[in-house]
PDB file of C-alpha atoms in Angstrom:
ATOM      1  CA  UNK A   1      22.913  -0.464   0.873  1.00 42.00           C
ATOM      2  CA  UNK A   2      20.476   2.252  -0.234  1.00 43.00           C
ATOM      3  CA  UNK A   3      18.957   2.253  -3.718  1.00 48.00           C
ATOM      4  CA  UNK A   4      16.597   4.721  -5.338  1.00 49.00           C
ATOM      5  CA  UNK A   5      13.640   3.265  -7.211  1.00 48.00           C
ATOM      6  CA  UNK A   6      11.901   5.781  -9.521  1.00 50.00           C
ATOM      7  CA  UNK A   7       8.401   4.829 -10.713  1.00 49.00           C
ATOM      8  CA  UNK A   8       6.373   7.697 -12.160  1.00 48.00           C
ATOM      9  CA  UNK A   9       5.568  10.081  -9.304  1.00 47.00           C
ATOM     10  CA  UNK A  10       6.861   7.526  -6.836  1.00 46.00           C
ATOM     11  CA  UNK A  11      10.578   7.686  -6.086  1.00 46.00           C
ATOM     12  CA  UNK A  12      11.685   5.965  -2.919  1.00 45.00           C
ATOM     13  CA  UNK A  13      14.997   5.523  -1.235  1.00 46.00           C
ATOM     14  CA  UNK A  14      14.751   2.145   0.386  1.00 44.00           C
ATOM     15  CA  UNK A  15      17.332   0.638   2.656  1.00 47.00           C
ATOM     16  CA  UNK A  16      17.659  -2.876   1.329  1.00 44.00           C
ATOM     17  CA  UNK A  17      17.790  -5.464   4.071  1.00 46.00           C
ATOM     18  CA  UNK A  18      18.070  -9.193   3.740  1.00 55.00           C
ATOM     19  CA  UNK A  19      14.732 -10.961   3.662  1.00 59.00           C
ATOM     20  CA  UNK A  20      12.745  -7.832   2.721  1.00 63.00           C
ATOM     21  CA  UNK A  21      10.694  -8.159  -0.463  1.00 79.00           C
ATOM     22  CA  UNK A  22       9.187  -5.127  -2.226  1.00 85.00           C
ATOM     23  CA  UNK A  23       6.726  -4.694  -5.053  1.00 88.00           C
ATOM     24  CA  UNK A  24       5.557  -1.443  -6.645  1.00 91.00           C
ATOM     25  CA  UNK A  25       1.758  -1.459  -6.842  1.00 93.00           C
ATOM     26  CA  UNK A  26      -1.315   0.738  -6.871  1.00 94.00           C
ATOM     27  CA  UNK A  27      -4.033   0.484  -4.230  1.00 95.00           C
ATOM     28  CA  UNK A  28      -7.584   1.755  -4.206  1.00 95.00           C
ATOM     29  CA  UNK A  29      -8.255   2.698  -0.608  1.00 97.00           C
ATOM     30  CA  UNK A  30     -11.732   1.959   0.691  1.00 96.00           C
ATOM     31  CA  UNK A  31     -13.957  -0.901   1.714  1.00 94.00           C
ATOM     32  CA  UNK A  32     -14.910  -3.574  -0.859  1.00 89.00           C
ATOM     33  CA  UNK A  33     -18.396  -3.908   0.613  1.00 87.00           C
ATOM     34  CA  UNK A  34     -18.984  -0.164   0.154  1.00 90.00           C
ATOM     35  CA  UNK A  35     -17.843   0.121  -3.488  1.00 89.00           C
ATOM     36  CA  UNK A  36     -14.400   1.328  -2.369  1.00 92.00           C
ATOM     37  CA  UNK A  37     -15.760   4.033  -0.059  1.00 92.00           C
ATOM     38  CA  UNK A  38     -14.873   3.991   3.625  1.00 93.00           C
ATOM     39  CA  UNK A  39     -11.561   2.944   5.122  1.00 96.00           C
ATOM     40  CA  UNK A  40      -9.342   0.020   4.228  1.00 96.00           C
ATOM     41  CA  UNK A  41      -7.843  -1.691   1.207  1.00 96.00           C
ATOM     42  CA  UNK A  42     -10.374  -2.174  -1.549  1.00 95.00           C
ATOM     43  CA  UNK A  43      -8.304  -3.337  -4.525  1.00 93.00           C
ATOM     44  CA  UNK A  44      -4.687  -3.714  -5.481  1.00 93.00           C
ATOM     45  CA  UNK A  45      -3.179  -3.588  -8.969  1.00 90.00           C
ATOM     46  CA  UNK A  46       0.188  -4.045 -10.555  1.00 86.00           C
ATOM     47  CA  UNK A  47       1.634  -0.790 -11.870  1.00 77.00           C
ATOM     48  CA  UNK A  48       1.271  -2.123 -15.425  1.00 72.00           C
ATOM     49  CA  UNK A  49      -2.310  -3.248 -14.850  1.00 71.00           C
ATOM     50  CA  UNK A  50      -3.300   0.099 -13.317  1.00 68.00           C
ATOM     51  CA  UNK A  51      -2.176   1.957 -16.458  1.00 72.00           C
ATOM     52  CA  UNK A  52      -5.051   0.368 -18.386  1.00 75.00           C
ATOM     53  CA  UNK A  53      -7.672   1.594 -15.901  1.00 75.00           C
ATOM     54  CA  UNK A  54      -9.607   4.823 -15.811  1.00 77.00           C
ATOM     55  CA  UNK A  55      -8.343   7.279 -13.176  1.00 78.00           C
ATOM     56  CA  UNK A  56      -9.786   6.787  -9.697  1.00 84.00           C
ATOM     57  CA  UNK A  57      -9.597   9.426  -6.951  1.00 88.00           C
ATOM     58  CA  UNK A  58      -8.768   6.785  -4.308  1.00 94.00           C
ATOM     59  CA  UNK A  59      -6.092   4.902  -6.294  1.00 93.00           C
ATOM     60  CA  UNK A  60      -2.585   5.636  -5.043  1.00 95.00           C
ATOM     61  CA  UNK A  61       0.861   4.276  -5.983  1.00 95.00           C
ATOM     62  CA  UNK A  62       2.395   2.344  -3.080  1.00 95.00           C
ATOM     63  CA  UNK A  63       5.362   0.207  -2.243  1.00 94.00           C
ATOM     64  CA  UNK A  64       4.076  -3.125  -1.004  1.00 93.00           C
ATOM     65  CA  UNK A  65       6.538  -5.043   1.149  1.00 91.00           C
ATOM     66  CA  UNK A  66       7.040  -8.012   3.380  1.00 88.00           C
ATOM     67  CA  UNK A  67       9.416  -6.944   6.120  1.00 86.00           C
ATOM     68  CA  UNK A  68      12.083  -9.084   7.768  1.00 82.00           C
ATOM     69  CA  UNK A  69       9.520 -10.172  10.414  1.00 87.00           C
ATOM     70  CA  UNK A  70       7.130 -11.451   7.736  1.00 86.00           C
ATOM     71  CA  UNK A  71       4.584  -8.621   8.112  1.00 90.00           C
ATOM     72  CA  UNK A  72       2.904  -6.926   5.172  1.00 92.00           C
ATOM     73  CA  UNK A  73       3.527  -3.205   4.894  1.00 94.00           C
ATOM     74  CA  UNK A  74       2.595  -0.305   2.646  1.00 95.00           C
ATOM     75  CA  UNK A  75       4.640   2.816   2.018  1.00 96.00           C
ATOM     76  CA  UNK A  76       3.089   5.743   0.194  1.00 96.00           C
ATOM     77  CA  UNK A  77       3.981   9.348  -0.488  1.00 96.00           C
ATOM     78  CA  UNK A  78       1.801  12.163   0.831  1.00 96.00           C
ATOM     79  CA  UNK A  79       2.373  13.851  -2.548  1.00 95.00           C
ATOM     80  CA  UNK A  80       0.317  11.120  -4.226  1.00 95.00           C
ATOM     81  CA  UNK A  81      -2.724  11.681  -1.984  1.00 95.00           C
ATOM     82  CA  UNK A  82      -5.502  14.157  -2.609  1.00 94.00           C
ATOM     83  CA  UNK A  83      -6.173  16.500   0.312  1.00 95.00           C
ATOM     84  CA  UNK A  84      -9.584  14.891   0.844  1.00 95.00           C
ATOM     85  CA  UNK A  85      -8.204  11.335   0.935  1.00 96.00           C
ATOM     86  CA  UNK A  86      -5.385  12.394   3.274  1.00 96.00           C
ATOM     87  CA  UNK A  87      -7.836  14.040   5.699  1.00 95.00           C
ATOM     88  CA  UNK A  88     -10.240  11.089   5.547  1.00 95.00           C
ATOM     89  CA  UNK A  89      -7.792   8.200   6.018  1.00 96.00           C
ATOM     90  CA  UNK A  90      -4.293   9.298   6.960  1.00 96.00           C
ATOM     91  CA  UNK A  91      -4.422  12.285   9.314  1.00 92.00           C
ATOM     92  CA  UNK A  92      -4.727  10.369  12.590  1.00 93.00           C
ATOM     93  CA  UNK A  93      -2.383   7.994  14.404  1.00 96.00           C
ATOM     94  CA  UNK A  94      -4.001   4.847  12.933  1.00 97.00           C
ATOM     95  CA  UNK A  95      -5.161   3.453   9.624  1.00 97.00           C
ATOM     96  CA  UNK A  96      -8.512   1.671   9.947  1.00 97.00           C
ATOM     97  CA  UNK A  97      -9.533  -1.446   8.054  1.00 96.00           C
ATOM     98  CA  UNK A  98     -13.335  -1.773   8.119  1.00 96.00           C
ATOM     99  CA  UNK A  99     -13.197  -5.201   6.434  1.00 96.00           C
ATOM    100  CA  UNK A 100     -10.502  -7.822   6.143  1.00 95.00           C
ATOM    101  CA  UNK A 101      -8.413  -7.885   2.977  1.00 95.00           C
ATOM    102  CA  UNK A 102      -6.942 -10.983   1.378  1.00 94.00           C
ATOM    103  CA  UNK A 103      -3.826 -10.222  -0.631  1.00 93.00           C
ATOM    104  CA  UNK A 104      -4.385 -11.575  -4.168  1.00 93.00           C
ATOM    105  CA  UNK A 105      -2.411 -14.734  -4.987  1.00 92.00           C
ATOM    106  CA  UNK A 106      -0.346 -13.001  -7.667  1.00 90.00           C
ATOM    107  CA  UNK A 107       1.004 -10.462  -5.159  1.00 90.00           C
ATOM    108  CA  UNK A 108       1.597 -13.095  -2.486  1.00 90.00           C
ATOM    109  CA  UNK A 109       3.573 -15.185  -4.969  1.00 89.00           C
ATOM    110  CA  UNK A 110       5.653 -12.181  -6.074  1.00 88.00           C
ATOM    111  CA  UNK A 111       6.409 -11.404  -2.422  1.00 88.00           C
ATOM    112  CA  UNK A 112       7.370 -15.043  -1.867  1.00 87.00           C
ATOM    113  CA  UNK A 113       4.612 -15.869   0.626  1.00 88.00           C
ATOM    114  CA  UNK A 114       1.736 -18.327   0.337  1.00 86.00           C
ATOM    115  CA  UNK A 115      -1.050 -15.952   1.401  1.00 86.00           C
ATOM    116  CA  UNK A 116      -1.655 -12.927   3.588  1.00 91.00           C
ATOM    117  CA  UNK A 117      -4.875 -11.853   5.254  1.00 93.00           C
ATOM    118  CA  UNK A 118      -5.178  -8.382   6.776  1.00 93.00           C
ATOM    119  CA  UNK A 119      -7.864  -8.523   9.485  1.00 96.00           C
ATOM    120  CA  UNK A 120     -10.229  -5.619  10.125  1.00 96.00           C
ATOM    121  CA  UNK A 121      -8.909  -3.286  12.817  1.00 97.00           C
ATOM    122  CA  UNK A 122      -6.663  -0.299  13.508  1.00 97.00           C
ATOM    123  CA  UNK A 123      -3.017  -0.271  12.435  1.00 97.00           C
ATOM    124  CA  UNK A 124      -0.375   2.261  13.501  1.00 97.00           C
ATOM    125  CA  UNK A 125       0.343   4.896  10.893  1.00 96.00           C
ATOM    126  CA  UNK A 126       3.928   6.125  10.897  1.00 95.00           C
ATOM    127  CA  UNK A 127       5.052   9.316   9.211  1.00 94.00           C
ATOM    128  CA  UNK A 128       8.638   9.520   7.999  1.00 91.00           C
ATOM    129  CA  UNK A 129       9.131  12.843   6.293  1.00 93.00           C
ATOM    130  CA  UNK A 130       6.848  12.800   3.289  1.00 94.00           C
ATOM    131  CA  UNK A 131       6.237   9.041   3.551  1.00 95.00           C
ATOM    132  CA  UNK A 132       3.446   7.197   5.338  1.00 96.00           C
ATOM    133  CA  UNK A 133       4.073   3.625   6.498  1.00 96.00           C
ATOM    134  CA  UNK A 134       1.467   1.082   7.560  1.00 96.00           C
ATOM    135  CA  UNK A 135       2.453  -2.356   8.851  1.00 95.00           C
ATOM    136  CA  UNK A 136      -0.344  -4.922   9.098  1.00 93.00           C
TER     137      UNK A 136
END
């Protein structure tokens, strides 16, 4: 079954599979230790929570998911990225995490997992049309 989920600029056709959990979110890409500069996941917000924040050039709407194998993934649209952010973080074959990232408890609970830690390292970056997918 395929459903379309519209959320602001983010509209995604997602093939719904059993045991796949999704959550619409907004991520600030960067490194926490470098005030959200650099490469990685700096902060994550609910869509509602992000509306109360001032705009940030590195904050991007994403679909956060736990796939059927239990891995955390992000899906984002190239249309939501500035040219500079795309060139800096998403032009190559891998997405680099300079520091580990611990998924906040709220998001883990909503995705029906106890916790999720993304270690520092390189993760394959897949392009599917206008979408970029990262699986950690």
